[in-house]
């Protein structure tokens, strides 16, 4: 399961997608919108994506994770559009026979996603808005 969605992310389908009777671990990660950044009071985040390329890159991340760790399955979902403070903008689930592989693959997946997937984030704050992230040349 590798998806870009416009609605709130439900973690249950991701867990179901990676569930496996031989798995002893399912690790999940939820990236949520926080209310502050660089000393500013953030009111909301807004995401845009190049959909076809973003989904292809999510699949590549999953394939790479499977070659590096003995995981059973991986699912990644990213939300686009306006994401209110406190809601999930990204979710990852990884299943494996043992927890270490699942944790490491999940960590790899979120780091790689932020590096290569064409998803852009606009931060809205009191007094303005700004695009942030590696695609703009600014730090995340």
PDB file of C-alpha atoms in Angstrom:
ATOM      1  CA  UNK A   1       0.000   0.000   0.000  1.00  0.00           C
ATOM      2  CA  UNK A   2       1.587   3.216  -1.213  1.00  0.00           C
ATOM      3  CA  UNK A   3      -0.861   6.079  -1.417  1.00  0.00           C
ATOM      4  CA  UNK A   4      -1.278   9.828  -1.468  1.00  0.00           C
ATOM      5  CA  UNK A   5      -4.634  10.803   0.047  1.00  0.00           C
ATOM      6  CA  UNK A   6      -6.609  13.988   0.584  1.00  0.00           C
ATOM      7  CA  UNK A   7      -8.531  12.803   3.630  1.00  0.00           C
ATOM      8  CA  UNK A   8      -7.435  12.098   7.223  1.00  0.00           C
ATOM      9  CA  UNK A   9      -5.161   9.082   7.515  1.00  0.00           C
ATOM     10  CA  UNK A  10      -6.553   5.981   9.209  1.00  0.00           C
ATOM     11  CA  UNK A  11      -3.751   3.794  10.540  1.00  0.00           C
ATOM     12  CA  UNK A  12      -5.871   0.611  10.655  1.00  0.00           C
ATOM     13  CA  UNK A  13      -5.746  -0.075   6.877  1.00  0.00           C
ATOM     14  CA  UNK A  14      -1.948   0.277   6.917  1.00  0.00           C
ATOM     15  CA  UNK A  15      -1.654  -2.232   9.748  1.00  0.00           C
ATOM     16  CA  UNK A  16      -4.001  -4.575   7.907  1.00  0.00           C
ATOM     17  CA  UNK A  17      -1.902  -4.195   4.736  1.00  0.00           C
ATOM     18  CA  UNK A  18       1.296  -5.325   6.487  1.00  0.00           C
ATOM     19  CA  UNK A  19      -0.207  -7.927   8.823  1.00  0.00           C
ATOM     20  CA  UNK A  20       1.322 -11.354   8.436  1.00  0.00           C
ATOM     21  CA  UNK A  21       0.911 -14.455  10.582  1.00  0.00           C
ATOM     22  CA  UNK A  22       4.687 -14.902  10.615  1.00  0.00           C
ATOM     23  CA  UNK A  23       5.350 -11.345  11.811  1.00  0.00           C
ATOM     24  CA  UNK A  24       6.412 -10.841  15.403  1.00  0.00           C
ATOM     25  CA  UNK A  25       6.428  -7.071  15.079  1.00  0.00           C
ATOM     26  CA  UNK A  26       4.523  -4.309  13.374  1.00  0.00           C
ATOM     27  CA  UNK A  27       6.110  -0.886  13.771  1.00  0.00           C
ATOM     28  CA  UNK A  28       4.119   2.213  12.896  1.00  0.00           C
ATOM     29  CA  UNK A  29       5.065   5.844  12.506  1.00  0.00           C
ATOM     30  CA  UNK A  30       2.678   8.800  12.402  1.00  0.00           C
ATOM     31  CA  UNK A  31       4.032  12.168  11.389  1.00  0.00           C
ATOM     32  CA  UNK A  32       1.735  14.823  12.816  1.00  0.00           C
ATOM     33  CA  UNK A  33       1.487  18.569  12.303  1.00  0.00           C
ATOM     34  CA  UNK A  34       2.854  20.582  15.218  1.00  0.00           C
ATOM     35  CA  UNK A  35       1.833  24.072  16.236  1.00  0.00           C
ATOM     36  CA  UNK A  36       5.275  25.677  16.165  1.00  0.00           C
ATOM     37  CA  UNK A  37       8.362  25.929  13.971  1.00  0.00           C
ATOM     38  CA  UNK A  38      11.383  28.236  14.042  1.00  0.00           C
ATOM     39  CA  UNK A  39       9.800  30.355  16.769  1.00  0.00           C
ATOM     40  CA  UNK A  40       6.556  30.837  14.855  1.00  0.00           C
ATOM     41  CA  UNK A  41       3.043  29.859  15.943  1.00  0.00           C
ATOM     42  CA  UNK A  42       1.941  27.536  13.124  1.00  0.00           C
ATOM     43  CA  UNK A  43      -1.789  27.491  12.379  1.00  0.00           C
ATOM     44  CA  UNK A  44      -1.847  24.726   9.753  1.00  0.00           C
ATOM     45  CA  UNK A  45       0.235  22.919   7.165  1.00  0.00           C
ATOM     46  CA  UNK A  46      -0.658  22.427   3.523  1.00  0.00           C
ATOM     47  CA  UNK A  47       0.877  19.743   1.312  1.00  0.00           C
ATOM     48  CA  UNK A  48       1.085  19.403  -2.456  1.00  0.00           C
ATOM     49  CA  UNK A  49       2.529  16.503  -4.426  1.00  0.00           C
ATOM     50  CA  UNK A  50       3.451  15.414  -7.912  1.00  0.00           C
ATOM     51  CA  UNK A  51       1.172  12.402  -7.481  1.00  0.00           C
ATOM     52  CA  UNK A  52       2.478   9.908 -10.032  1.00  0.00           C
ATOM     53  CA  UNK A  53       6.098  10.506  -9.128  1.00  0.00           C
ATOM     54  CA  UNK A  54       5.379  10.583  -5.386  1.00  0.00           C
ATOM     55  CA  UNK A  55       3.672   7.188  -5.480  1.00  0.00           C
ATOM     56  CA  UNK A  56       6.489   5.751  -7.607  1.00  0.00           C
ATOM     57  CA  UNK A  57       9.046   7.039  -5.091  1.00  0.00           C
ATOM     58  CA  UNK A  58       7.078   5.603  -2.169  1.00  0.00           C
ATOM     59  CA  UNK A  59       7.134   2.204  -3.924  1.00  0.00           C
ATOM     60  CA  UNK A  60      10.898   2.490  -4.466  1.00  0.00           C
ATOM     61  CA  UNK A  61      11.378   3.227  -0.768  1.00  0.00           C
ATOM     62  CA  UNK A  62       9.377   0.110   0.071  1.00  0.00           C
ATOM     63  CA  UNK A  63      11.356  -2.023  -2.383  1.00  0.00           C
ATOM     64  CA  UNK A  64      14.648  -0.702  -1.044  1.00  0.00           C
ATOM     65  CA  UNK A  65      13.606  -1.367   2.557  1.00  0.00           C
ATOM     66  CA  UNK A  66      12.766  -4.949   1.623  1.00  0.00           C
ATOM     67  CA  UNK A  67      16.249  -5.458   0.179  1.00  0.00           C
ATOM     68  CA  UNK A  68      18.006  -3.990   3.234  1.00  0.00           C
ATOM     69  CA  UNK A  69      16.027  -5.562   6.104  1.00  0.00           C
ATOM     70  CA  UNK A  70      14.200  -8.884   6.497  1.00  0.00           C
ATOM     71  CA  UNK A  71      10.768  -7.307   6.615  1.00  0.00           C
ATOM     72  CA  UNK A  72       7.508  -8.873   5.510  1.00  0.00           C
ATOM     73  CA  UNK A  73       5.696  -5.792   4.243  1.00  0.00           C
ATOM     74  CA  UNK A  74       5.674  -2.005   4.319  1.00  0.00           C
ATOM     75  CA  UNK A  75       2.882   0.493   3.743  1.00  0.00           C
ATOM     76  CA  UNK A  76       3.237   4.259   3.370  1.00  0.00           C
ATOM     77  CA  UNK A  77       0.471   6.857   3.088  1.00  0.00           C
ATOM     78  CA  UNK A  78       0.976  10.615   2.813  1.00  0.00           C
ATOM     79  CA  UNK A  79      -1.760  13.201   3.035  1.00  0.00           C
ATOM     80  CA  UNK A  80      -2.028  16.277   0.804  1.00  0.00           C
ATOM     81  CA  UNK A  81      -4.115  19.423   1.155  1.00  0.00           C
ATOM     82  CA  UNK A  82      -4.621  21.309   4.400  1.00  0.00           C
ATOM     83  CA  UNK A  83      -3.715  19.278   7.471  1.00  0.00           C
ATOM     84  CA  UNK A  84      -4.881  20.836  10.748  1.00  0.00           C
ATOM     85  CA  UNK A  85      -2.566  20.961  13.761  1.00  0.00           C
ATOM     86  CA  UNK A  86      -2.348  17.616  15.536  1.00  0.00           C
ATOM     87  CA  UNK A  87      -3.475  15.475  12.593  1.00  0.00           C
ATOM     88  CA  UNK A  88      -1.320  12.955  10.750  1.00  0.00           C
ATOM     89  CA  UNK A  89       0.303  13.989   7.496  1.00  0.00           C
ATOM     90  CA  UNK A  90       2.176  10.727   6.952  1.00  0.00           C
ATOM     91  CA  UNK A  91       1.883   7.152   8.212  1.00  0.00           C
ATOM     92  CA  UNK A  92       4.169   4.161   7.807  1.00  0.00           C
ATOM     93  CA  UNK A  93       3.654   0.567   8.913  1.00  0.00           C
ATOM     94  CA  UNK A  94       6.298  -2.154   8.688  1.00  0.00           C
ATOM     95  CA  UNK A  95       5.981  -5.812   9.635  1.00  0.00           C
ATOM     96  CA  UNK A  96       8.836  -8.179  10.357  1.00  0.00           C
ATOM     97  CA  UNK A  97       9.587 -11.353  12.248  1.00  0.00           C
ATOM     98  CA  UNK A  98      11.602  -9.292  14.735  1.00  0.00           C
ATOM     99  CA  UNK A  99      11.312  -5.709  15.972  1.00  0.00           C
ATOM    100  CA  UNK A 100      14.795  -4.432  15.122  1.00  0.00           C
ATOM    101  CA  UNK A 101      14.329  -4.875  11.391  1.00  0.00           C
ATOM    102  CA  UNK A 102      10.874  -3.272  11.534  1.00  0.00           C
ATOM    103  CA  UNK A 103      12.141  -0.252  13.500  1.00  0.00           C
ATOM    104  CA  UNK A 104      15.151   0.258  11.234  1.00  0.00           C
ATOM    105  CA  UNK A 105      13.138  -0.086   8.029  1.00  0.00           C
ATOM    106  CA  UNK A 106      10.506   2.342   9.324  1.00  0.00           C
ATOM    107  CA  UNK A 107      13.199   4.862  10.269  1.00  0.00           C
ATOM    108  CA  UNK A 108      14.782   4.505   6.839  1.00  0.00           C
ATOM    109  CA  UNK A 109      11.403   4.958   5.129  1.00  0.00           C
ATOM    110  CA  UNK A 110      10.522   8.278   6.788  1.00  0.00           C
ATOM    111  CA  UNK A 111      14.018   9.685   6.306  1.00  0.00           C
ATOM    112  CA  UNK A 112      14.110   8.653   2.647  1.00  0.00           C
ATOM    113  CA  UNK A 113      10.578   9.940   2.061  1.00  0.00           C
ATOM    114  CA  UNK A 114      11.621  13.393   3.233  1.00  0.00           C
ATOM    115  CA  UNK A 115      14.678  13.289   0.958  1.00  0.00           C
ATOM    116  CA  UNK A 116      13.234  12.128  -2.356  1.00  0.00           C
ATOM    117  CA  UNK A 117       9.439  12.102  -2.553  1.00  0.00           C
ATOM    118  CA  UNK A 118       8.108  15.164  -4.402  1.00  0.00           C
ATOM    119  CA  UNK A 119       5.797  16.459  -1.707  1.00  0.00           C
ATOM    120  CA  UNK A 120       5.936  20.126  -0.747  1.00  0.00           C
ATOM    121  CA  UNK A 121       4.830  21.656   2.536  1.00  0.00           C
ATOM    122  CA  UNK A 122       3.499  25.170   3.073  1.00  0.00           C
ATOM    123  CA  UNK A 123       3.529  26.405   6.628  1.00  0.00           C
ATOM    124  CA  UNK A 124       0.779  28.852   7.592  1.00  0.00           C
ATOM    125  CA  UNK A 125       1.542  30.926  10.667  1.00  0.00           C
ATOM    126  CA  UNK A 126       0.349  34.071  12.377  1.00  0.00           C
ATOM    127  CA  UNK A 127       1.343  36.819   9.962  1.00  0.00           C
ATOM    128  CA  UNK A 128       2.193  34.784   6.861  1.00  0.00           C
ATOM    129  CA  UNK A 129       3.009  31.575   5.091  1.00  0.00           C
ATOM    130  CA  UNK A 130       6.141  29.971   3.654  1.00  0.00           C
ATOM    131  CA  UNK A 131       7.047  26.878   1.659  1.00  0.00           C
ATOM    132  CA  UNK A 132       9.526  24.782   3.618  1.00  0.00           C
ATOM    133  CA  UNK A 133      11.568  21.699   2.902  1.00  0.00           C
ATOM    134  CA  UNK A 134      14.479  20.523   0.834  1.00  0.00           C
ATOM    135  CA  UNK A 135      12.828  21.414  -2.475  1.00  0.00           C
ATOM    136  CA  UNK A 136      12.935  25.091  -1.488  1.00  0.00           C
ATOM    137  CA  UNK A 137      16.541  24.979  -0.308  1.00  0.00           C
ATOM    138  CA  UNK A 138      15.476  25.502   3.312  1.00  0.00           C
ATOM    139  CA  UNK A 139      16.127  23.040   6.085  1.00  0.00           C
ATOM    140  CA  UNK A 140      13.316  20.854   7.354  1.00  0.00           C
TER     141      UNK A 140
END
